[in-house]
Coordinates of C-alpha atoms in Angstrom, one line a residue:
M1 CA -80.0 56.5 21.8
F2 CA -77.2 56.8 19.3
L3 CA -77.2 54.4 16.3
S4 CA -73.9 53.7 14.5
G5 CA -73.8 53.7 10.7
N6 CA -70.8 54.0 8.4
G7 CA -68.6 54.3 11.4
K8 CA -70.5 57.4 12.8
F9 CA -73.1 57.7 15.6
S10 CA -76.4 59.4 14.9
R11 CA -79.0 60.3 17.5
R12 CA -82.2 58.3 17.0
W13 CA -85.5 57.9 18.9
C14 CA -85.9 54.2 19.8
V15 CA -89.0 52.3 20.8
L16 CA -89.2 48.7 22.0
N17 CA -92.8 47.4 21.9
D18 CA -94.6 44.1 21.5
G19 CA -91.5 42.2 20.4
N20 CA -90.4 44.9 17.9
F21 CA -87.5 47.3 18.2
S22 CA -87.8 50.4 16.0
Y23 CA -85.7 53.6 15.6
Y24 CA -86.9 57.0 14.3
E25 CA -85.3 60.2 13.1
S26 CA -86.8 61.9 16.2
D27 CA -89.7 61.5 18.6
K28 CA -91.9 63.6 16.3
N29 CA -91.6 61.2 13.4
A30 CA -94.3 58.5 12.9
T31 CA -92.5 56.4 10.4
P32 CA -89.4 54.4 11.6
N33 CA -86.1 54.6 9.8
G34 CA -85.7 50.9 10.5
G35 CA -86.0 48.1 13.1
L36 CA -85.9 44.5 13.8
K37 CA -88.0 41.8 15.5
M38 CA -86.8 40.5 18.9
K39 CA -87.0 36.9 17.7
E40 CA -84.4 37.7 15.0
I41 CA -81.8 38.6 17.6
V42 CA -79.3 35.9 18.3
C43 CA -76.9 37.8 20.6
L44 CA -76.6 41.0 22.7
A45 CA -73.1 42.1 23.7
V46 CA -72.1 45.0 26.0
S47 CA -69.0 46.7 24.8
P48 CA -66.1 47.7 27.1
P49 CA -65.9 51.6 27.5
E50 CA -64.5 53.4 24.4
T51 CA -64.5 50.2 22.3
H52 CA -66.2 52.1 19.5
G53 CA -65.0 55.6 20.4
Y54 CA -68.0 56.0 22.7
D55 CA -68.3 55.3 26.4
H56 CA -71.5 53.3 26.7
T57 CA -72.3 51.0 23.7
F58 CA -73.9 47.6 23.1
E59 CA -74.2 45.4 20.0
L60 CA -77.2 43.4 18.6
Y61 CA -76.5 40.5 16.2
S62 CA -79.4 39.3 14.0
D63 CA -79.9 36.0 12.3
A64 CA -79.7 37.8 9.0
E65 CA -75.9 38.3 9.7
R66 CA -76.3 41.9 10.6
L67 CA -74.7 43.9 13.4
Y68 CA -76.5 46.9 15.0
L69 CA -74.4 49.1 17.3
F70 CA -76.1 51.5 19.8
G71 CA -74.8 53.9 22.4
T72 CA -76.2 56.0 25.3
D73 CA -75.2 59.0 27.2
N74 CA -74.8 57.3 30.6
P75 CA -74.4 53.8 32.0
E76 CA -77.8 53.7 33.7
T77 CA -79.7 54.3 30.5
M78 CA -77.6 51.7 28.7
R79 CA -78.2 49.1 31.4
E80 CA -82.0 49.7 31.2
W81 CA -82.0 49.2 27.4
V82 CA -79.8 46.1 27.6
K83 CA -82.0 44.4 30.2
S84 CA -85.2 45.3 28.4
I85 CA -83.9 44.0 25.0
A86 CA -82.5 40.8 26.5
K87 CA -85.8 40.1 28.3
S88 CA -87.6 40.4 25.0
F89 CA -85.7 37.7 23.2
I90 CA -84.5 35.3 26.0
P91 CA -87.1 32.5 26.5
A92 CA -88.8 31.9 29.9
G93 CA -86.7 28.7 30.4
A94 CA -83.5 30.7 30.5
E95 CA -84.7 33.9 32.2
H96 CA -82.4 33.3 35.2
L97 CA -79.6 34.4 33.0
L98 CA -81.0 37.8 33.0
L99 CA -80.3 38.3 36.7
K100 CA -76.5 38.3 35.9
D101 CA -74.4 41.3 35.1
F102 CA -73.5 39.8 31.7
E103 CA -71.3 41.2 29.0
R104 CA -72.7 38.9 26.3
I105 CA -75.9 36.8 26.1
G106 CA -77.6 34.9 23.4
R107 CA -78.2 31.5 21.7
L108 CA -75.7 29.1 20.3
R109 CA -75.8 25.6 19.0
Y110 CA -73.7 23.0 20.8
K111 CA -72.7 19.3 20.9
D112 CA -71.1 17.2 23.6
R113 CA -68.7 14.3 23.5
L114 CA -71.5 11.7 23.8
N115 CA -73.7 13.1 21.1
R116 CA -71.7 14.8 18.3
E117 CA -74.0 13.8 15.4
M118 CA -76.6 16.5 15.9
S119 CA -76.3 20.0 17.4
R120 CA -78.8 21.3 19.9
L121 CA -79.8 24.8 21.0
G122 CA -78.6 26.4 24.2
W123 CA -78.6 29.8 25.8
F124 CA -75.3 31.2 26.9
C125 CA -74.4 34.1 29.2
L126 CA -70.8 35.4 29.7
V127 CA -69.9 37.0 33.0
G128 CA -66.2 37.6 33.5
S129 CA -64.5 34.2 33.5
N130 CA -67.7 32.3 34.0
L131 CA -69.8 31.0 31.2
H132 CA -73.4 30.3 32.4
I133 CA -75.4 28.0 30.2
R134 CA -79.0 26.7 30.0
L135 CA -78.8 23.7 27.7
E136 CA -81.8 22.3 25.9
E137 CA -82.1 19.1 27.8
H138 CA -81.3 20.4 31.2
T139 CA -83.7 22.0 33.7
A140 CA -81.0 24.0 35.7
D141 CA -78.3 26.4 34.7
E142 CA -74.7 25.3 34.5
T143 CA -71.5 27.2 34.9
I144 CA -68.1 26.7 33.3
D145 CA -65.2 28.5 34.9
L146 CA -63.2 29.4 31.7
Q147 CA -60.0 30.0 33.7
K148 CA -60.1 26.3 34.8
L149 CA -60.5 24.8 31.3
L150 CA -58.1 22.0 30.5
E151 CA -58.1 23.2 26.9
L152 CA -59.7 25.9 24.8
S153 CA -59.3 25.8 21.0
I154 CA -61.1 26.8 17.8
Q155 CA -61.6 24.5 14.8
P156 CA -61.5 27.2 12.1
E157 CA -62.5 24.8 9.3
N158 CA -66.0 24.3 10.6
E159 CA -66.2 27.3 13.1
V160 CA -66.4 25.3 16.3
L161 CA -65.2 26.4 19.7
V162 CA -64.0 23.4 21.8
L163 CA -64.2 23.7 25.6
V164 CA -62.5 20.9 27.5
E165 CA -63.1 20.6 31.3
R166 CA -62.6 17.5 33.5
G167 CA -65.3 15.0 32.6
R168 CA -66.8 16.9 29.7
T169 CA -66.1 18.4 26.3
L170 CA -68.4 21.0 24.8
Y171 CA -68.5 21.9 21.1
I172 CA -70.0 25.4 20.5
E173 CA -71.2 26.5 17.1
G174 CA -72.5 30.0 16.2
E175 CA -75.8 30.7 14.6
R176 CA -73.9 32.8 12.1
K177 CA -70.3 33.5 11.4
L178 CA -70.3 37.1 12.6
D179 CA -72.0 36.0 15.9
F180 CA -69.6 33.1 16.4
L181 CA -66.5 35.2 15.9
G182 CA -67.7 37.6 18.6
W183 CA -68.4 34.8 21.1
A184 CA -65.0 33.1 20.3
A185 CA -63.0 36.2 20.9
A186 CA -64.8 37.1 24.1
I187 CA -64.5 33.5 25.5
Q188 CA -60.8 33.3 24.6
R189 CA -60.2 36.7 26.2
N190 CA -62.0 35.9 29.4
A191 CA -60.4 32.4 29.7
G192 CA -56.9 33.9 29.9
S193 CA -55.2 35.6 32.9
S194 CA -57.3 38.6 33.6
G195 CA -54.9 40.4 36.0
D196 CA -51.9 40.1 38.2
T197 CA -53.4 38.6 41.4
L198 CA -53.4 34.9 42.0
S199 CA -57.2 34.5 41.6
Q200 CA -57.0 36.2 38.1
Q201 CA -54.6 33.5 36.7
Q202 CA -55.6 30.5 34.7
L203 CA -56.3 27.9 37.4
T204 CA -56.3 24.2 37.8
E205 CA -59.3 22.3 39.1
A206 CA -57.8 22.6 42.6
D207 CA -57.6 26.4 42.3
I208 CA -53.8 26.5 41.8
P209 CA -52.4 28.7 39.1
V210 CA -51.5 26.5 36.1
I211 CA -48.0 28.1 36.0
V212 CA -47.4 27.0 39.6
E213 CA -48.6 23.5 39.2
R214 CA -46.6 22.8 36.0
C215 CA -43.4 24.2 37.4
I216 CA -43.8 22.2 40.6
H217 CA -44.5 19.0 38.7
F218 CA -41.5 19.5 36.4
T219 CA -39.2 20.0 39.3
T220 CA -40.6 17.0 41.2
Q221 CA -40.1 14.7 38.2
Y222 CA -36.7 16.0 37.0
G223 CA -35.1 18.3 39.6
L224 CA -35.2 16.8 43.1
T225 CA -31.7 15.5 42.7
S226 CA -30.4 18.7 41.2
E227 CA -27.8 20.1 43.5
G228 CA -28.7 23.7 44.6
I229 CA -32.1 23.6 43.1
Y230 CA -33.8 27.0 43.6
R231 CA -30.5 28.6 44.5
K232 CA -28.8 28.5 41.1
S233 CA -29.6 31.1 38.4
G234 CA -30.9 30.2 35.0
V235 CA -30.5 32.0 31.7
N236 CA -32.3 35.3 32.1
S237 CA -33.5 35.6 28.5
K238 CA -35.0 32.1 28.7
I239 CA -36.6 32.7 32.0
A240 CA -38.3 35.9 30.8
A241 CA -39.5 34.2 27.6
L242 CA -41.0 31.2 29.4
L243 CA -42.7 33.5 32.0
E244 CA -44.2 35.5 29.2
E245 CA -45.5 32.3 27.5
F246 CA -47.2 31.3 30.7
R247 CA -48.7 34.8 31.1
R248 CA -50.0 34.8 27.6
D249 CA -51.7 31.3 27.8
A250 CA -50.5 29.0 30.6
R251 CA -52.7 26.1 29.3
C252 CA -50.6 25.9 26.1
V253 CA -47.2 25.7 27.9
W254 CA -46.0 22.1 28.4
L255 CA -42.7 21.8 30.2
K256 CA -40.5 19.0 28.7
E257 CA -37.2 17.5 29.7
G258 CA -34.6 18.4 27.1
E259 CA -36.5 21.4 25.8
H260 CA -36.6 23.3 29.2
Q261 CA -33.7 23.5 31.7
M262 CA -34.3 22.8 35.4
D263 CA -32.8 26.1 36.6
D264 CA -34.8 28.1 34.1
V265 CA -38.1 26.6 35.3
S266 CA -37.3 27.0 39.0
N267 CA -36.5 30.7 38.5
V268 CA -39.7 31.2 36.5
L269 CA -41.6 30.0 39.6
K270 CA -39.7 32.3 41.9
R271 CA -40.1 35.3 39.6
F272 CA -43.8 34.6 39.3
F273 CA -44.3 34.7 43.1
R274 CA -42.1 37.8 43.5
G275 CA -44.1 39.7 40.9
I276 CA -47.7 38.6 41.8
E277 CA -49.9 41.5 42.9
E278 CA -50.8 41.4 46.6
G279 CA -48.3 38.5 47.0
L280 CA -49.1 34.9 48.1
F281 CA -49.9 36.0 51.7
G282 CA -52.3 38.7 50.6
L283 CA -52.9 42.0 52.3
E284 CA -52.3 40.5 55.8
A285 CA -48.6 39.5 55.0
H286 CA -47.4 41.7 57.9
S287 CA -49.4 39.6 60.3
W288 CA -47.4 36.5 59.3
L289 CA -44.2 38.3 59.9
S290 CA -45.2 39.7 63.3
A291 CA -45.8 36.3 64.9
T292 CA -42.8 36.2 67.2
D293 CA -43.8 34.0 70.2
E294 CA -42.5 30.6 69.3
S295 CA -45.1 28.8 71.5
S296 CA -48.1 30.4 69.7
R297 CA -46.7 30.9 66.2
I298 CA -48.1 27.6 64.9
C299 CA -51.6 28.4 66.1
Q300 CA -51.4 31.9 64.6
Y301 CA -50.2 30.5 61.3
R302 CA -53.2 28.2 61.2
L303 CA -55.6 31.1 61.8
L304 CA -54.0 33.3 59.2
F305 CA -54.0 30.5 56.7
S306 CA -57.8 29.9 57.2
N307 CA -58.4 33.6 56.5
L308 CA -56.6 33.6 53.2
P309 CA -58.7 33.7 49.9
R310 CA -59.4 30.3 48.4
V311 CA -56.8 30.4 45.6
N312 CA -54.1 31.7 48.0
Q313 CA -54.9 28.8 50.4
A314 CA -54.6 26.2 47.6
T315 CA -51.5 27.7 46.2
L316 CA -49.7 28.1 49.5
R317 CA -50.6 24.5 50.5
A318 CA -49.2 23.2 47.2
L319 CA -46.0 25.2 47.4
V320 CA -45.2 24.2 51.0
N321 CA -46.0 20.6 50.2
H322 CA -43.4 20.8 47.3
L323 CA -40.8 22.5 49.5
Y324 CA -41.3 19.9 52.2
C325 CA -40.6 17.2 49.6
V326 CA -37.5 19.1 48.3
Q327 CA -35.9 19.3 51.8
R328 CA -36.7 15.6 52.5
F329 CA -34.2 14.8 49.7
A330 CA -31.6 17.4 50.9
D331 CA -28.9 14.7 50.9
L332 CA -29.2 14.7 47.1
N333 CA -29.9 18.4 46.3
Q334 CA -28.2 20.1 49.3
M335 CA -31.4 22.2 49.9
N336 CA -32.2 21.8 53.5
L337 CA -34.9 23.6 55.5
H338 CA -32.7 26.6 56.2
N339 CA -31.5 27.0 52.6
L340 CA -35.0 26.9 51.2
A341 CA -36.1 29.5 53.8
I342 CA -33.3 31.8 52.7
V343 CA -34.4 31.6 49.1
F344 CA -38.2 31.6 49.4
G345 CA -38.7 34.0 52.4
P346 CA -37.9 37.2 50.5
T347 CA -39.4 35.8 47.3
L348 CA -42.9 35.0 48.8
F349 CA -43.0 38.1 51.0
Q350 CA -41.6 40.2 48.2
A351 CA -39.1 41.6 50.7
D352 CA -35.4 42.7 50.4
G353 CA -34.2 39.9 52.7
K354 CA -32.2 42.2 55.0
D355 CA -33.5 40.3 58.0
Y356 CA -34.6 36.7 58.5
S357 CA -38.2 37.3 59.6
A358 CA -39.6 36.2 56.2
G359 CA -37.3 33.2 56.1
R360 CA -38.3 32.2 59.6
V361 CA -42.0 32.0 58.5
I362 CA -41.1 29.8 55.6
E363 CA -39.0 27.6 57.7
D364 CA -41.8 27.2 60.2
L365 CA -44.3 26.4 57.5
I366 CA -42.1 23.7 56.0
Q367 CA -41.0 22.2 59.4
H368 CA -44.6 22.1 60.8
Y369 CA -46.2 21.4 57.4
V370 CA -48.3 18.4 58.7
T371 CA -49.7 20.4 61.7
I372 CA -50.4 23.7 60.1
F373 CA -52.1 22.3 57.0
D374 CA -53.8 19.3 58.6
V375 CA -52.0 16.8 56.4
N376 CA -52.8 13.1 56.2
E377 CA -49.5 11.6 57.2
Q378 CA -50.2 8.3 55.5
Q379 CA -51.0 10.1 52.2
L380 CA -47.8 12.1 52.6
K381 CA -45.8 8.9 53.1
K382 CA -47.3 7.5 49.9
Q383 CA -46.3 10.7 48.0
L384 CA -42.7 10.5 49.3
D385 CA -42.5 6.8 48.4
E386 CA -43.7 7.7 44.8
I387 CA -41.1 10.4 44.5
T388 CA -38.4 8.0 45.8
Y389 CA -39.5 5.5 43.1
I390 CA -39.2 8.2 40.4
I391 CA -35.7 9.1 41.6
K392 CA -34.6 5.5 41.6
L393 CA -36.1 4.8 38.2
R394 CA -34.3 7.8 36.7
D395 CA -31.1 6.7 38.3
N396 CA -31.4 3.2 36.9
L397 CA -32.2 4.6 33.4
A398 CA -29.2 6.9 33.5
P399 CA -26.1 5.6 31.6
K400 CA -23.5 4.1 33.8
A401 CA -19.7 4.1 33.2
G402 CA -17.7 1.0 32.7
T403 CA -17.9 -1.9 30.2
G404 CA -20.8 -4.2 30.8
S405 CA -22.0 -2.2 33.8
G406 CA -25.4 -2.0 32.1
D407 CA -25.8 -5.8 31.7
F408 CA -28.6 -7.4 33.9
I409 CA -29.8 -10.9 34.3
C410 CA -33.5 -10.7 33.5
T411 CA -36.3 -13.3 33.6
V412 CA -38.2 -13.6 30.4
Y413 CA -41.1 -16.0 29.7
L414 CA -41.9 -17.8 26.5
E415 CA -45.6 -17.8 25.5
K416 CA -46.9 -18.1 29.1
K417 CA -45.8 -17.1 32.5
K418 CA -45.0 -20.4 34.2
E419 CA -41.9 -22.0 35.7
T420 CA -41.1 -24.2 32.8
A421 CA -41.2 -21.3 30.4
E422 CA -38.7 -19.2 32.3
Q423 CA -35.6 -18.0 30.5
H424 CA -32.8 -16.1 32.3
V425 CA -31.1 -13.8 29.8
K426 CA -28.2 -11.4 30.2
I427 CA -29.4 -8.2 28.7
P428 CA -26.9 -5.5 27.7
A429 CA -27.9 -1.9 27.4
T430 CA -27.9 -2.0 23.6
M431 CA -30.2 -5.1 23.3
T432 CA -33.4 -4.4 21.3
A433 CA -36.7 -6.2 21.7
A434 CA -36.2 -8.0 18.4
E435 CA -32.8 -9.3 19.5
L436 CA -34.2 -10.5 22.8
T437 CA -37.1 -12.2 21.0
F438 CA -34.8 -14.2 18.8
E439 CA -32.4 -14.9 21.6
I440 CA -35.2 -16.7 23.4
L441 CA -36.4 -18.5 20.2
D442 CA -32.8 -19.7 19.4
R443 CA -32.4 -21.1 22.9
R444 CA -35.6 -23.2 22.5
K445 CA -34.6 -24.0 18.9
I446 CA -37.9 -22.6 17.5
S447 CA -37.7 -21.9 13.8
V448 CA -39.5 -18.8 12.5
K449 CA -41.9 -19.4 9.6
E450 CA -42.9 -16.7 7.1
K451 CA -46.2 -15.8 8.8
D452 CA -45.0 -16.0 12.3
Y453 CA -44.9 -12.6 14.1
W454 CA -43.0 -13.2 17.3
C455 CA -42.8 -10.2 19.6
C456 CA -41.7 -9.3 23.1
F457 CA -44.5 -8.0 25.3
E458 CA -44.6 -6.0 28.5
V459 CA -47.4 -7.5 30.5
N460 CA -49.0 -6.0 33.6
E461 CA -51.1 -8.7 35.3
K462 CA -52.7 -6.5 37.9
E463 CA -54.1 -4.0 35.4
E464 CA -54.8 -6.8 32.9
M465 CA -53.0 -5.1 30.0
E466 CA -50.0 -5.6 27.8
R467 CA -47.9 -3.7 25.2
P468 CA -45.9 -5.2 22.3
L469 CA -42.5 -3.6 22.4
H470 CA -41.4 -2.1 19.1
Y471 CA -38.6 -4.2 17.5
L472 CA -36.0 -1.4 17.9
E473 CA -37.1 -0.5 21.5
K474 CA -34.3 -1.0 24.1
V475 CA -35.2 -3.7 26.6
L476 CA -33.2 -2.7 29.6
P477 CA -35.1 0.6 30.4
I478 CA -38.3 -1.3 30.1
F479 CA -37.0 -4.0 32.5
H480 CA -36.0 -1.4 35.1
S481 CA -39.5 0.2 34.9
L482 CA -41.4 -3.0 35.6
G483 CA -43.4 -3.3 38.8
T484 CA -43.9 -6.4 40.8
D485 CA -47.0 -7.3 38.9
S486 CA -45.3 -7.0 35.4
H487 CA -43.0 -9.2 33.4
L488 CA -41.6 -9.6 29.9
L489 CA -43.2 -12.3 27.6
V490 CA -42.2 -13.5 24.2
K491 CA -45.1 -14.8 22.1
K492 CA -46.7 -14.6 18.7
H493 CA -48.4 -11.3 17.9
F494 CA -51.6 -12.7 16.3
S495 CA -52.9 -9.2 15.3
M496 CA -49.7 -8.1 13.5
E497 CA -50.6 -9.5 10.1
A498 CA -54.0 -7.7 10.1
M499 CA -52.3 -4.5 11.3
L500 CA -49.8 -4.6 8.4
V501 CA -52.6 -5.2 5.9
Y502 CA -54.5 -2.3 7.3
L503 CA -51.5 0.0 7.2
A504 CA -50.7 -1.1 3.6
S505 CA -54.2 0.0 2.5
K506 CA -53.7 3.5 3.9
V507 CA -52.4 6.3 1.7
E508 CA -51.9 8.5 4.7
V509 CA -51.5 7.2 8.3
S510 CA -54.4 8.7 10.2
K511 CA -57.6 7.6 11.9
H512 CA -60.6 9.1 13.5
G513 CA -63.7 7.8 15.2
M514 CA -65.5 7.5 18.5
M515 CA -64.0 5.8 21.6
K516 CA -64.8 5.8 25.2
F517 CA -62.1 6.9 27.7
R518 CA -61.6 7.7 31.3
E519 CA -58.9 9.6 33.3
E520 CA -56.7 8.7 36.3
R521 CA -54.5 10.8 38.6
S522 CA -51.4 9.6 40.5
L523 CA -50.7 10.4 44.1
L524 CA -48.4 13.2 43.0
G525 CA -51.4 14.8 41.2
F526 CA -49.9 14.3 37.7
C527 CA -52.6 14.4 35.2
S528 CA -52.8 11.7 32.7
P529 CA -52.2 12.8 29.1
F530 CA -55.9 12.3 28.5
S531 CA -56.8 15.5 30.4
T532 CA -56.6 17.3 27.2
S533 CA -58.0 16.6 23.7
K534 CA -54.6 16.8 22.0
W535 CA -52.0 14.2 22.8
P536 CA -48.5 14.1 21.3
V537 CA -48.6 10.5 20.0
K538 CA -44.8 10.0 20.1
C539 CA -44.9 10.6 23.9
L540 CA -47.6 7.9 24.6
K541 CA -47.2 4.3 25.7
V542 CA -50.1 2.5 24.3
Y543 CA -51.3 -0.7 26.0
H544 CA -54.3 -2.9 25.3
G545 CA -56.5 -4.9 27.7
M546 CA -56.2 -8.7 27.9
K547 CA -59.2 -9.9 30.0
K548 CA -62.1 -7.9 28.9
K549 CA -64.7 -10.5 30.0
L550 CA -63.3 -10.8 33.5
R551 CA -63.9 -7.2 34.6
P552 CA -64.5 -3.8 33.2
P553 CA -61.8 -2.3 31.0
T554 CA -59.0 -0.7 33.0
W555 CA -57.3 0.9 30.0
Y556 CA -58.0 4.5 29.1
L557 CA -59.4 4.0 25.5
C558 CA -62.1 1.5 24.8
C559 CA -63.1 0.4 21.3
D560 CA -66.3 -1.4 20.3
T561 CA -64.6 -4.2 18.3
Q562 CA -61.3 -6.1 18.2
N563 CA -60.9 -4.9 14.6
E564 CA -61.3 -1.3 15.5
M565 CA -58.8 -1.7 18.3
R566 CA -56.3 -3.3 15.9
E567 CA -56.6 -0.4 13.5
W568 CA -56.1 2.2 16.3
F569 CA -53.1 0.3 17.6
A570 CA -51.6 0.0 14.2
T571 CA -52.0 3.7 13.6
F572 CA -50.3 4.6 16.9
M573 CA -47.4 2.3 16.2
S574 CA -46.9 3.6 12.7
I575 CA -46.9 7.2 13.8
Q576 CA -44.6 6.6 16.7
N577 CA -42.0 4.8 14.7
G578 CA -42.1 6.5 11.3
G579 CA -43.9 3.7 9.6
R580 CA -41.5 1.0 10.7
V581 CA -43.9 -1.5 12.4
W582 CA -42.3 -4.8 11.5
P583 CA -38.6 -5.6 10.7
A584 CA -39.3 -7.6 7.5
E585 CA -35.9 -6.9 5.8
W586 CA -34.0 -7.5 9.1
L587 CA -35.7 -10.9 9.4
K588 CA -34.9 -11.9 5.8
S589 CA -31.2 -11.1 6.4
R590 CA -31.2 -13.0 9.7
V591 CA -32.9 -16.1 8.2
A592 CA -30.4 -16.0 5.4
S593 CA -27.4 -15.9 7.7
C594 CA -28.9 -18.6 9.9
S595 CA -29.6 -20.9 7.0
A596 CA -26.2 -20.6 5.3
P597 CA -24.6 -24.0 4.6
L598 CA -21.8 -25.1 6.9
D599 CA -18.3 -25.4 5.5
T600 CA -18.0 -29.1 4.5
R601 CA -14.3 -29.1 5.5
F602 CA -15.4 -28.9 9.2
G603 CA -18.7 -30.8 9.0
N604 CA -20.9 -30.0 12.0
V605 CA -18.3 -30.3 14.8
S606 CA -17.8 -27.4 17.1
L607 CA -14.6 -25.5 16.5
I608 CA -11.9 -25.4 19.2
P609 CA -9.7 -22.3 19.6
L610 CA -6.0 -23.2 19.0
R611 CA -3.2 -21.4 20.9
G612 CA 0.6 -21.6 20.8
S613 CA 3.2 -21.5 18.1
E614 CA 2.6 -22.5 14.5
N615 CA 4.2 -26.0 15.0
E616 CA 2.1 -26.6 18.1
M617 CA -1.1 -25.7 16.3
R618 CA -0.2 -28.1 13.4
N619 CA 0.4 -30.8 15.9
S620 CA -2.9 -30.1 17.6
V621 CA -4.8 -30.3 14.3
A622 CA -3.1 -33.6 13.4
A623 CA -3.9 -35.1 16.8
F624 CA -7.5 -34.0 16.5
T625 CA -7.8 -35.6 13.1
A626 CA -6.4 -38.9 14.3
D627 CA -8.4 -39.0 17.5
P628 CA -11.1 -36.3 18.0
L629 CA -11.4 -37.0 21.7
A630 CA -7.7 -36.9 22.5
L631 CA -7.8 -33.2 23.3
F632 CA -10.4 -33.7 26.0
R633 CA -9.0 -36.6 27.9
N634 CA -6.9 -34.4 30.3
V635 CA -9.8 -31.9 30.9

């Protein structure tokens, strides 16, 4: 073999015997130039061709923070050496890893979400986008599909690689820095898109490319009422830049209303499908186009669909489902069956669109979606109902023209939901939670004492959870979003004083600690924000449970103590609202204005508006002074 030193390869005679690897000047020398024990090796990595200026090379990492680089004349010889060396340092419990065509194998330390106090030893084997693992406490190998990770990140301060998949988070630590950097680079590289076909993209748990799922979800949430969706062009430079972001690392791209325009996102989706290698319909695309007999086309489509690769099947199903939903709202977006077929036929078949054969296939797939894809019609109805709700909700939240057009009569409860506690309040679009709270208190003539923290709460009885509205939060959008099991309630916030004391003791608003959490998914397939380990706090709505003893917690995050929950809640509120948690100054000014002494000239009698000429007003005042009830006798 060849041994690299000082950037150059030198031919050496190598011997692997009895757990020791030695290299000599030649096969005639009796004294080795150097060597290492197999138990000292922490990692073996096979280098891609010409990585080190040599076709067939591999690397050995030792626990002494040393890297040995070897090369051979042909791939067969290198493969023999790699297998022999790996077999010498991989323990018997992880020997199944040796059967794989690995590019990197070795030991790493790891922690999981349930036990982050102490790291344990595991054996890892990287094969393409699959990371095979034999963990210390498990008796069988596990596999992580790196292209399906929800998140992959590095914590550089403590050299930890974080792998987040549904239901598990794995924290990987290297034995040594040099070894860790090699693993981190290889895992990050293999977790990205590895080519231009659908199966080589970063995928969701359902085998759909992340770029496809996120574009579809964005359009479903914000674009189904956009007239001419998928027909209108976006800004070419923005489309190209967004598409490049997705290709670089789709997991890190989050589409947000306001930051991304609907037409740019819709064109990114079309451009992705037009450029994908082998296309969505694969190598048998011509068979889809050649189905001409109308009576047998549907059966032929079903057969062709069943023969597609797994990722192509999942992606086609998701896209046609989306297009089916788009055309169901054609009265709003003007994109009926025919219009969608004209746009997506040439796009999905990567054709010039000179004839309608590609469009006819897309039209058939959308029109006969339920039959071709064996769709559960009840589930589809629920999905359409949920989309209808989203559209109505967005329509209600949209500003309306005309004075007072945003005012609604709302039912608000005081302290407890019961008939005698009902208050019907006219809520304008500008009313805040604090203004509503004191409107209710004033109606009931409840005076606010110094340590009284009255708040307006959004209460969900079915889910047994509630959320105190921030005092500057607008009430009307909240009212429009309430379901049949939810209501607004004004009551004292008994945790507020403790929260304010906690925040006052903090120099910097931050918190860390262990909490339990779970995930949920809606009918539309939208992932909760908890499918990733990083959540933008300002985008969250944070609720807390009300009836912990009645049934298991139904909220996402679960604390061990009430005090811990208060501290987390206070931290969320402070970050979301720039430190403004309680309107202390506003309350002082309000109390001062409410307690101002009445003008003694008028006593405590309600004032009556006077109209007419100056002489008529004088006469009215004189009459009122002589007989206060005189003005009302003719009413």
